[in-house]
Amino acid sequence: MVELKSAGNENEDEGFSELSAKVAGQVQNAHNRGIVGIFPFRASSSRSSTGLITVAHDSAKIWRMDEIENRSVNIVEKHVLGEWRMATQSCDATPDGKNILVLGIDCILKEIVLSEEGPQMLKHDFGYGETVHVKISSNGKNYLTASFSGNLTEIDTDGKISRQTPLQNAKHASCIACSPNNQYIAVAMVEGTVNIFHAESFTLQNTFEVHSMKIRTVAFTLDNANFLTGSDDKTIKMHSIHGSGDKPAGVIRMYCGNRDPVTCVMIDERSNGYRFASSNMAAQIYLWHLEMQTPIQSVPVVHTCPINSIVFTPRGRHLLSVGDDKSIVCYSIPTSEDALSSKEPTPEPEDIELEPEPDYLEMNMEQQEVVQEESQMIGYSDQPAEGSFQEPELRMRQYQADISQYMESQYPDQSTYQDSDMSMNPETRAENIDQVEDGDENSGQGLEVNMEEVKN
């Protein structure tokens, strides 16, 4: 059970002004392992509610965030969308939250699709090393990934490769970004360069040598003419794609203030693209103005580990962050309306009416949860299993004891499972359990070899 904290008015006693960023809410231990990304989307049930999708090294979840008084928030877990054992190296989601991409360190691309029947997970295997980093295009119709074979690859929604183009030093790619109008694709490298591709022709347009160290994040400005980069050299830079007048393409502004490597840069769309946020390895978040080279505001430090992802909510009233400490933190940030009047902010314009869609925050997903429970015969742990370095016979007895303990906890009444797999002999039962856990029809072969070792 996650621990939920709501900030309420606690920060008002610490000297914060009404135009300061404050901690609005926090969820500790939101996942069992570190969180890689967070993606907000509008909830159809209420204007004061926001849906959140979090992707961690162990699972993906959907949350409901409700704004209460003084801009504090309550964040409640709604559903587990999927679970896995392999750590996550990259992830992305569409703005409406319907499609989530999770790329594991095994290079298996997991696609989670939300529908009225519940979440469905599809797996795409293009070969080891052929999918490194993943990004959904701005139009939501294609996925982009880099491969160790030396290509920038475009994948359609059916999971098939639609286009490829050569990418020099593809093994050194560190992140991928798309411009808002889907005209440009940026591929950043660990050596500090950025390759700009033209999305329509899928050809390289320009290469920028911008940092002296690894680039961890790239974000395009809303006018599609510039892009921001954050690097391990502790700087953020803005670059012009084409240049203007007598100024050539390249660096046009450098932002200083971070004392640690920059991990994320995110532009606030509700500010017309003039405000952006950054995070660094020391868990510090700054708010910036595009025209100013130093931060305009710092955000209270809450995380105890490096921040992996930051994002503004659709209404622009809050900023969210996640990191390796398994926490979700929400900050209340000042808006342009607050600057005009701190007592009575100007009402926000009404959202455009859209066709009614299923409310995934209120949807019954019991069927999906049952499937997940059946697939988790033995729980995953970051720690090595007890007895994992013991003699084979003792290790096998410990393995069988773990299975029995799990079945007894799930079915206290033995009559409910006395005719199940537990009535099998240990060799057959262990083989079946291994097949359920790995999801591979051939996975029993490896266990048979281990059984021969035990017999000998």
Short mmCIF file of C-alpha atoms in Angstrom, two decimals:
data_model
loop_
_atom_site.label_atom_id
_atom_site.label_comp_id
_atom_site.label_asym_id
_atom_site.label_seq_id
_atom_site.Cartn_x
_atom_site.Cartn_y
_atom_site.Cartn_z
CA MET A 1 0.00 0.00 0.00
CA VAL A 2 1.47 3.33 -1.01
CA GLU A 3 1.85 6.11 1.51
CA LEU A 4 0.02 9.28 0.52
CA LYS A 5 0.95 12.72 1.77
CA SER A 6 -0.87 15.97 1.06
CA ALA A 7 1.01 19.16 1.74
CA GLY A 8 -1.97 21.31 2.68
CA ASN A 9 -0.83 24.60 4.22
CA GLU A 10 2.38 23.26 5.74
CA ASN A 11 4.64 25.26 3.44
CA GLU A 12 2.90 28.54 4.20
CA ASP A 13 4.55 28.54 7.63
CA GLU A 14 8.00 28.26 6.08
CA GLY A 15 8.07 31.73 4.60
CA PHE A 16 6.96 30.89 1.07
CA SER A 17 5.13 33.66 -0.72
CA GLU A 18 1.97 33.08 -2.71
CA LEU A 19 4.03 33.18 -5.90
CA SER A 20 6.50 30.52 -4.75
CA ALA A 21 6.55 26.89 -5.76
CA LYS A 22 5.30 24.65 -2.98
CA VAL A 23 4.98 20.93 -2.40
CA ALA A 24 1.33 20.11 -3.06
CA GLY A 25 1.37 16.35 -2.53
CA GLN A 26 3.58 13.30 -2.43
CA VAL A 27 3.28 9.53 -2.81
CA GLN A 28 6.09 7.51 -1.27
CA ASN A 29 6.87 3.98 -2.44
CA ALA A 30 4.58 4.38 -5.45
CA HIS A 31 6.37 1.41 -7.03
CA ASN A 32 8.61 -1.33 -5.72
CA ARG A 33 11.49 -0.08 -7.84
CA GLY A 34 12.67 3.25 -9.24
CA ILE A 35 10.29 5.26 -11.46
CA VAL A 36 11.51 6.11 -14.96
CA GLY A 37 8.72 8.32 -16.37
CA ILE A 38 5.46 10.09 -15.53
CA PHE A 39 2.83 11.21 -18.05
CA PRO A 40 -0.28 13.28 -17.18
CA PHE A 41 -3.51 13.36 -19.18
CA ARG A 42 -6.87 15.05 -18.74
CA ALA A 43 -9.49 13.04 -16.88
CA SER A 44 -12.90 13.21 -18.55
CA SER A 45 -14.79 13.05 -15.26
CA SER A 46 -13.78 16.41 -13.76
CA ARG A 47 -11.81 19.56 -14.56
CA SER A 48 -10.12 19.34 -11.17
CA SER A 49 -8.90 15.79 -11.82
CA THR A 50 -5.85 14.72 -13.77
CA GLY A 51 -4.89 11.22 -14.79
CA LEU A 52 -1.29 10.12 -14.29
CA ILE A 53 0.63 7.23 -15.79
CA THR A 54 3.85 6.14 -14.13
CA VAL A 55 6.36 3.69 -15.60
CA ALA A 56 8.92 2.10 -13.31
CA HIS A 57 11.48 -0.67 -13.51
CA ASP A 58 8.87 -3.16 -12.30
CA SER A 59 5.44 -2.01 -13.54
CA ALA A 60 3.19 0.66 -15.03
CA LYS A 61 0.34 2.22 -13.05
CA ILE A 62 -2.48 4.67 -13.57
CA TRP A 63 -3.33 7.26 -10.90
CA ARG A 64 -5.96 9.89 -10.22
CA MET A 65 -4.83 13.31 -8.99
CA ASP A 66 -7.53 15.57 -7.52
CA GLU A 67 -6.86 19.21 -6.70
CA ILE A 68 -8.23 20.31 -3.34
CA GLU A 69 -8.00 23.56 -1.39
CA ASN A 70 -4.92 25.78 -1.63
CA ARG A 71 -3.80 23.82 -4.71
CA SER A 72 -2.88 20.79 -2.64
CA VAL A 73 -3.57 17.47 -4.31
CA ASN A 74 -4.60 13.94 -3.45
CA ILE A 75 -2.99 11.22 -5.57
CA VAL A 76 -4.68 7.82 -5.52
CA GLU A 77 -3.58 4.65 -7.27
CA LYS A 78 -6.32 3.29 -9.55
CA HIS A 79 -4.95 0.36 -11.57
CA VAL A 80 -1.82 -1.63 -12.32
CA LEU A 81 -1.47 -1.68 -16.10
CA GLY A 82 1.30 -4.24 -16.36
CA GLU A 83 4.20 -5.81 -14.51
CA TRP A 84 7.57 -7.19 -15.60
CA ARG A 85 10.93 -8.33 -14.30
CA MET A 86 13.36 -6.63 -16.69
CA ALA A 87 14.38 -3.07 -15.84
CA THR A 88 13.12 -0.22 -18.03
CA GLN A 89 15.57 1.79 -20.11
CA SER A 90 13.09 4.09 -21.91
CA CYS A 91 9.36 4.85 -21.98
CA ASP A 92 6.81 7.24 -23.48
CA ALA A 93 3.04 7.78 -23.64
CA THR A 94 0.56 9.63 -25.84
CA PRO A 95 -0.99 12.87 -24.48
CA ASP A 96 -4.36 11.15 -24.00
CA GLY A 97 -2.81 8.29 -22.03
CA LYS A 98 -4.21 5.60 -24.33
CA ASN A 99 -0.89 4.20 -25.53
CA ILE A 100 2.16 3.57 -23.37
CA LEU A 101 5.51 2.30 -24.63
CA VAL A 102 7.97 0.58 -22.31
CA LEU A 103 11.39 -0.53 -23.55
CA GLY A 104 13.20 -2.99 -21.30
CA ILE A 105 16.92 -3.59 -21.06
CA ASP A 106 16.28 -6.82 -22.97
CA CYS A 107 15.27 -4.60 -25.95
CA ILE A 108 11.70 -5.98 -25.88
CA LEU A 109 9.24 -3.19 -26.67
CA LYS A 110 6.06 -3.48 -24.60
CA GLU A 111 3.03 -1.57 -25.89
CA ILE A 112 0.17 -1.04 -23.42
CA VAL A 113 -3.12 -0.03 -25.03
CA LEU A 114 -6.05 1.21 -22.93
CA SER A 115 -9.48 0.21 -24.20
CA GLU A 116 -12.97 -0.24 -22.82
CA GLU A 117 -12.13 -3.89 -22.09
CA GLY A 118 -9.12 -2.85 -20.01
CA PRO A 119 -5.38 -2.59 -20.68
CA GLN A 120 -3.82 -4.88 -23.26
CA MET A 121 -0.07 -5.46 -23.45
CA LEU A 122 1.57 -6.25 -26.78
CA LYS A 123 5.23 -7.24 -27.05
CA HIS A 124 7.45 -6.48 -30.05
CA ASP A 125 10.85 -8.13 -30.45
CA PHE A 126 12.99 -6.67 -33.24
CA GLY A 127 16.17 -8.37 -32.09
CA TYR A 128 18.64 -7.62 -29.34
CA GLY A 129 20.08 -4.14 -29.67
CA GLU A 130 17.63 -3.11 -32.39
CA THR A 131 15.49 -0.96 -30.07
CA VAL A 132 17.41 1.44 -27.85
CA HIS A 133 15.44 4.44 -26.59
CA VAL A 134 11.85 4.96 -27.71
CA LYS A 135 9.81 8.05 -28.54
CA ILE A 136 6.26 8.48 -29.83
CA SER A 137 6.04 10.93 -32.73
CA SER A 138 4.10 14.14 -32.14
CA ASN A 139 1.22 12.93 -34.33
CA GLY A 140 0.98 9.71 -32.32
CA LYS A 141 1.04 7.53 -35.43
CA ASN A 142 4.60 6.18 -35.26
CA TYR A 143 7.31 5.23 -32.80
CA LEU A 144 10.97 6.14 -33.14
CA THR A 145 13.92 4.16 -31.87
CA ALA A 146 17.66 3.86 -32.41
CA SER A 147 19.40 0.55 -33.02
CA PHE A 148 22.89 -0.79 -32.47
CA SER A 149 22.97 -1.84 -36.12
CA GLY A 150 23.37 1.85 -36.98
CA ASN A 151 19.88 3.05 -37.87
CA LEU A 152 17.17 5.44 -36.78
CA THR A 153 14.01 3.34 -37.11
CA GLU A 154 10.37 4.31 -37.47
CA ILE A 155 7.80 1.74 -36.29
CA ASP A 156 4.10 1.95 -37.13
CA THR A 157 1.25 1.25 -34.72
CA ASP A 158 1.05 -2.35 -35.97
CA GLY A 159 4.54 -3.00 -34.64
CA LYS A 160 6.16 -3.17 -38.07
CA ILE A 161 9.23 -1.25 -39.24
CA SER A 162 8.08 1.37 -41.74
CA ARG A 163 11.30 3.33 -42.39
CA GLN A 164 14.98 3.31 -41.51
CA THR A 165 17.79 5.76 -42.08
CA PRO A 166 21.51 5.48 -41.25
CA LEU A 167 22.51 6.92 -37.87
CA GLN A 168 26.22 7.40 -37.30
CA ASN A 169 27.43 6.11 -33.93
CA ALA A 170 23.94 4.82 -33.16
CA LYS A 171 25.29 2.92 -30.16
CA HIS A 172 26.05 6.29 -28.55
CA ALA A 173 22.48 7.64 -28.79
CA SER A 174 21.29 8.97 -25.42
CA CYS A 175 17.76 10.30 -26.12
CA ILE A 176 15.27 11.08 -28.90
CA ALA A 177 12.86 14.03 -29.21
CA CYS A 178 10.28 15.22 -31.76
CA SER A 179 9.23 18.79 -32.57
CA PRO A 180 5.60 19.75 -31.78
CA ASN A 181 4.69 20.02 -35.47
CA ASN A 182 6.34 16.64 -36.14
CA GLN A 183 8.71 18.24 -38.64
CA TYR A 184 12.03 17.48 -36.92
CA ILE A 185 13.54 14.58 -35.02
CA ALA A 186 16.47 15.15 -32.64
CA VAL A 187 18.82 12.34 -31.64
CA ALA A 188 21.28 13.28 -28.90
CA MET A 189 24.59 11.51 -28.32
CA VAL A 190 26.77 10.73 -25.33
CA GLU A 191 29.68 12.69 -26.87
CA GLY A 192 27.64 15.92 -26.76
CA THR A 193 26.30 16.17 -30.31
CA VAL A 194 22.72 16.37 -31.62
CA ASN A 195 21.60 15.07 -35.02
CA ILE A 196 18.55 16.80 -36.52
CA PHE A 197 16.54 14.73 -39.01
CA HIS A 198 13.76 15.95 -41.27
CA ALA A 199 10.78 13.79 -40.30
CA GLU A 200 9.05 13.77 -43.69
CA SER A 201 12.06 12.76 -45.76
CA PHE A 202 13.68 10.86 -42.86
CA THR A 203 17.08 12.27 -43.77
CA LEU A 204 19.80 13.96 -41.73
CA GLN A 205 19.57 17.75 -41.95
CA ASN A 206 22.24 19.00 -39.57
CA THR A 207 24.57 17.98 -36.76
CA PHE A 208 25.24 20.28 -33.81
CA GLU A 209 28.29 19.94 -31.55
CA VAL A 210 26.91 21.60 -28.46
CA HIS A 211 28.19 20.03 -25.23
CA SER A 212 31.44 18.61 -23.94
CA MET A 213 29.74 15.71 -22.16
CA LYS A 214 26.73 13.41 -22.46
CA ILE A 215 23.38 14.97 -23.41
CA ARG A 216 20.59 13.50 -21.30
CA THR A 217 17.56 15.48 -22.46
CA VAL A 218 16.27 17.39 -25.51
CA ALA A 219 13.11 19.53 -25.76
CA PHE A 220 11.85 21.53 -28.75
CA THR A 221 10.34 24.99 -28.26
CA LEU A 222 6.71 25.47 -29.28
CA ASP A 223 7.66 27.52 -32.36
CA ASN A 224 9.60 24.50 -33.71
CA ALA A 225 12.55 26.77 -34.52
CA ASN A 226 14.75 26.04 -31.50
CA PHE A 227 15.52 23.22 -29.10
CA LEU A 228 16.94 22.92 -25.58
CA THR A 229 19.56 20.43 -24.41
CA GLY A 230 20.64 19.42 -20.91
CA SER A 231 24.00 17.79 -20.30
CA ASP A 232 26.35 16.23 -17.80
CA ASP A 233 28.45 19.39 -18.15
CA LYS A 234 25.79 21.02 -15.88
CA THR A 235 24.57 23.47 -18.51
CA ILE A 236 21.40 23.94 -20.55
CA LYS A 237 21.66 25.41 -24.03
CA MET A 238 19.17 26.68 -26.59
CA HIS A 239 19.97 26.11 -30.26
CA SER A 240 18.55 27.56 -33.44
CA ILE A 241 17.81 24.97 -36.12
CA HIS A 242 18.06 27.32 -39.11
CA GLY A 243 19.42 30.58 -37.70
CA SER A 244 17.91 34.01 -38.35
CA GLY A 245 19.22 36.99 -40.30
CA ASP A 246 22.98 37.07 -40.12
CA LYS A 247 23.05 34.61 -37.19
CA PRO A 248 23.90 31.05 -38.20
CA ALA A 249 22.28 27.94 -36.82
CA GLY A 250 23.72 26.85 -33.49
CA VAL A 251 23.82 27.90 -29.85
CA ILE A 252 21.96 31.13 -29.14
CA ARG A 253 21.75 31.03 -25.34
CA MET A 254 23.29 29.15 -22.41
CA TYR A 255 21.54 28.72 -19.05
CA CYS A 256 23.73 28.39 -15.96
CA GLY A 257 22.81 27.60 -12.37
CA ASN A 258 22.89 23.83 -12.05
CA ARG A 259 25.71 22.45 -9.93
CA ASP A 260 25.09 18.88 -11.01
CA PRO A 261 24.43 17.07 -14.32
CA VAL A 262 21.10 18.01 -15.87
CA THR A 263 18.69 15.07 -16.20
CA CYS A 264 15.48 16.59 -17.61
CA VAL A 265 14.19 19.69 -19.40
CA MET A 266 10.45 20.26 -19.91
CA ILE A 267 8.67 23.23 -21.53
CA ASP A 268 5.38 24.52 -20.09
CA GLU A 269 2.88 24.75 -22.95
CA ARG A 270 0.42 26.83 -20.91
CA SER A 271 3.02 29.62 -20.64
CA ASN A 272 3.10 29.91 -24.46
CA GLY A 273 6.45 28.19 -24.32
CA TYR A 274 8.29 30.90 -22.37
CA ARG A 275 8.74 28.91 -19.18
CA PHE A 276 10.56 25.62 -18.74
CA ALA A 277 11.73 23.46 -15.87
CA SER A 278 14.91 21.48 -15.37
CA SER A 279 16.08 18.82 -12.92
CA ASN A 280 19.50 17.50 -12.03
CA MET A 281 21.32 14.63 -10.35
CA ALA A 282 21.08 16.34 -6.95
CA ALA A 283 17.24 16.21 -7.12
CA GLN A 284 17.07 20.00 -7.57
CA ILE A 285 14.38 21.49 -9.84
CA TYR A 286 14.58 25.00 -11.29
CA LEU A 287 12.05 27.10 -13.20
CA TRP A 288 13.40 29.21 -16.06
CA HIS A 289 12.33 31.86 -18.55
CA LEU A 290 13.56 31.35 -22.10
CA GLU A 291 14.95 34.89 -22.27
CA MET A 292 16.82 34.70 -18.93
CA GLN A 293 20.08 32.82 -18.46
CA THR A 294 19.64 32.16 -14.73
CA PRO A 295 16.75 30.43 -12.91
CA ILE A 296 13.75 32.54 -11.95
CA GLN A 297 12.78 30.17 -9.15
CA SER A 298 13.86 27.02 -7.36
CA VAL A 299 11.53 24.25 -6.24
CA PRO A 300 11.77 22.65 -2.76
CA VAL A 301 14.00 19.59 -2.75
CA VAL A 302 12.00 16.48 -1.81
CA HIS A 303 13.57 13.56 -3.67
CA THR A 304 16.47 11.70 -2.10
CA CYS A 305 17.75 10.29 -5.42
CA PRO A 306 18.31 11.66 -8.93
CA ILE A 307 15.15 12.79 -10.73
CA ASN A 308 14.35 10.79 -13.86
CA SER A 309 11.36 12.70 -15.22
CA ILE A 310 9.52 16.00 -14.74
CA VAL A 311 6.34 17.19 -16.45
CA PHE A 312 3.83 20.03 -16.24
CA THR A 313 0.17 19.14 -15.80
CA PRO A 314 -2.20 20.00 -18.68
CA ARG A 315 -3.56 23.04 -16.80
CA GLY A 316 -0.08 24.34 -15.98
CA ARG A 317 -0.84 24.72 -12.27
CA HIS A 318 1.37 21.87 -11.05
CA LEU A 319 4.70 20.23 -11.80
CA LEU A 320 5.29 16.51 -11.24
CA SER A 321 8.55 14.66 -10.69
CA VAL A 322 9.62 11.04 -10.20
CA GLY A 323 12.94 9.37 -9.51
CA ASP A 324 14.88 6.40 -8.25
CA ASP A 325 13.52 6.91 -4.72
CA LYS A 326 10.17 5.45 -5.95
CA SER A 327 8.29 8.66 -5.05
CA ILE A 328 5.83 10.84 -6.96
CA VAL A 329 6.05 14.50 -5.94
CA CYS A 330 3.64 17.24 -7.04
CA TYR A 331 4.52 20.93 -6.74
CA SER A 332 2.14 23.87 -6.95
CA ILE A 333 3.74 26.46 -9.23
CA PRO A 334 2.72 30.08 -9.93
CA THR A 335 0.89 30.88 -13.15
CA SER A 336 0.46 34.07 -15.15
CA GLU A 337 -2.93 34.59 -13.48
CA ASP A 338 -1.26 34.48 -10.08
CA ALA A 339 1.14 37.23 -11.10
CA LEU A 340 -1.78 39.47 -12.10
CA SER A 341 -3.80 38.84 -8.96
CA SER A 342 -2.73 36.63 -6.09
CA LYS A 343 -6.16 36.83 -4.45
CA GLU A 344 -8.57 36.23 -7.31
CA PRO A 345 -6.86 34.63 -10.30
CA THR A 346 -8.40 35.17 -13.70
CA PRO A 347 -10.62 32.18 -14.59
CA GLU A 348 -9.01 29.82 -17.06
CA PRO A 349 -10.64 29.46 -20.48
CA GLU A 350 -12.99 26.53 -20.83
CA ASP A 351 -11.58 23.46 -22.51
CA ILE A 352 -12.77 22.52 -25.98
CA GLU A 353 -15.64 20.04 -25.82
CA LEU A 354 -14.58 16.66 -27.16
CA GLU A 355 -16.57 13.56 -27.92
CA PRO A 356 -17.15 11.54 -24.73
CA GLU A 357 -14.56 8.83 -24.21
CA PRO A 358 -14.19 6.06 -21.63
CA ASP A 359 -12.95 7.28 -18.25
CA TYR A 360 -9.97 5.02 -17.65
CA LEU A 361 -9.68 6.26 -14.07
CA GLU A 362 -13.12 4.87 -13.19
CA MET A 363 -13.05 1.81 -15.45
CA ASN A 364 -13.42 -1.63 -13.90
CA MET A 365 -10.19 -3.50 -14.59
CA GLU A 366 -10.76 -6.51 -12.35
CA GLN A 367 -10.24 -8.93 -15.24
CA GLN A 368 -6.77 -7.56 -15.94
CA GLU A 369 -5.85 -7.75 -12.26
CA VAL A 370 -6.85 -11.44 -12.13
CA VAL A 371 -4.66 -12.20 -15.14
CA GLN A 372 -1.74 -10.46 -13.49
CA GLU A 373 -2.20 -12.42 -10.26
CA GLU A 374 -2.17 -15.71 -12.14
CA SER A 375 1.04 -14.74 -13.92
CA GLN A 376 2.85 -13.96 -10.67
CA MET A 377 3.35 -17.43 -9.25
CA ILE A 378 6.52 -16.25 -7.52
CA GLY A 379 7.05 -12.60 -6.65
CA TYR A 380 10.04 -10.69 -7.99
CA SER A 381 12.64 -9.29 -5.62
CA ASP A 382 15.67 -7.08 -6.12
CA GLN A 383 17.57 -9.25 -3.64
CA PRO A 384 19.00 -12.69 -4.58
CA ALA A 385 16.77 -15.55 -3.51
CA GLU A 386 17.70 -17.20 -0.24
CA GLY A 387 19.84 -20.23 -0.93
CA SER A 388 20.63 -19.15 -4.49
CA PHE A 389 24.32 -19.99 -3.98
CA GLN A 390 23.77 -23.23 -2.05
CA GLU A 391 24.14 -26.80 -3.24
CA PRO A 392 21.69 -27.82 -6.02
CA GLU A 393 19.68 -30.23 -3.83
CA LEU A 394 19.24 -27.69 -1.03
CA ARG A 395 18.43 -24.98 -3.57
CA MET A 396 15.71 -27.17 -5.10
CA ARG A 397 14.15 -27.84 -1.69
CA GLN A 398 14.13 -24.12 -0.96
CA TYR A 399 12.52 -23.46 -4.35
CA GLN A 400 9.74 -25.97 -3.63
CA ALA A 401 9.21 -24.50 -0.16
CA ASP A 402 8.77 -21.03 -1.67
CA ILE A 403 6.13 -22.39 -4.04
CA SER A 404 4.25 -24.12 -1.22
CA GLN A 405 4.34 -20.99 0.94
CA TYR A 406 2.97 -18.90 -1.92
CA MET A 407 0.12 -21.32 -2.66
CA GLU A 408 -0.83 -21.54 1.02
CA SER A 409 -0.99 -17.74 1.26
CA GLN A 410 -3.21 -17.54 -1.83
CA TYR A 411 -5.46 -20.50 -0.94
CA PRO A 412 -5.79 -20.87 2.87
CA ASP A 413 -8.35 -23.65 2.33
CA GLN A 414 -6.25 -26.53 1.00
CA SER A 415 -9.28 -28.11 -0.60
CA THR A 416 -9.26 -25.34 -3.21
CA TYR A 417 -5.95 -26.45 -4.65
CA GLN A 418 -5.42 -30.05 -3.59
CA ASP A 419 -6.22 -31.19 -7.13
CA SER A 420 -4.11 -28.47 -8.77
CA ASP A 421 -0.48 -28.46 -9.85
CA MET A 422 0.60 -28.92 -6.23
CA SER A 423 -0.37 -32.60 -6.51
CA MET A 424 2.27 -33.13 -9.19
CA ASN A 425 5.72 -34.49 -8.53
CA PRO A 426 8.37 -31.82 -7.76
CA GLU A 427 10.03 -32.02 -11.19
CA THR A 428 6.83 -31.52 -13.18
CA ARG A 429 5.53 -28.83 -10.82
CA ALA A 430 8.74 -26.83 -10.92
CA GLU A 431 8.81 -27.03 -14.72
CA ASN A 432 5.24 -25.68 -14.95
CA ILE A 433 5.96 -22.88 -12.50
CA ASP A 434 9.02 -21.89 -14.53
CA GLN A 435 6.95 -21.77 -17.71
CA VAL A 436 4.34 -19.52 -16.09
CA GLU A 437 6.96 -17.21 -14.68
CA ASP A 438 8.97 -16.81 -17.89
CA GLY A 439 6.07 -16.99 -20.33
CA ASP A 440 8.14 -19.09 -22.74
CA GLU A 441 6.98 -22.47 -23.95
CA ASN A 442 10.59 -23.64 -24.15
CA SER A 443 11.65 -22.28 -20.77
CA GLY A 444 11.36 -25.72 -19.15
CA GLN A 445 14.43 -26.92 -21.03
CA GLY A 446 16.82 -24.99 -18.84
CA LEU A 447 15.18 -26.36 -15.70
CA GLU A 448 15.45 -29.93 -16.97
CA VAL A 449 19.22 -29.46 -17.16
CA ASN A 450 19.25 -28.27 -13.57
CA MET A 451 17.20 -31.31 -12.54
CA GLU A 452 19.80 -33.60 -14.10
CA GLU A 453 22.45 -31.84 -12.02
CA VAL A 454 20.40 -32.46 -8.89
CA LYS A 455 20.02 -36.17 -9.73
CA ASN A 456 23.76 -36.51 -10.25
#
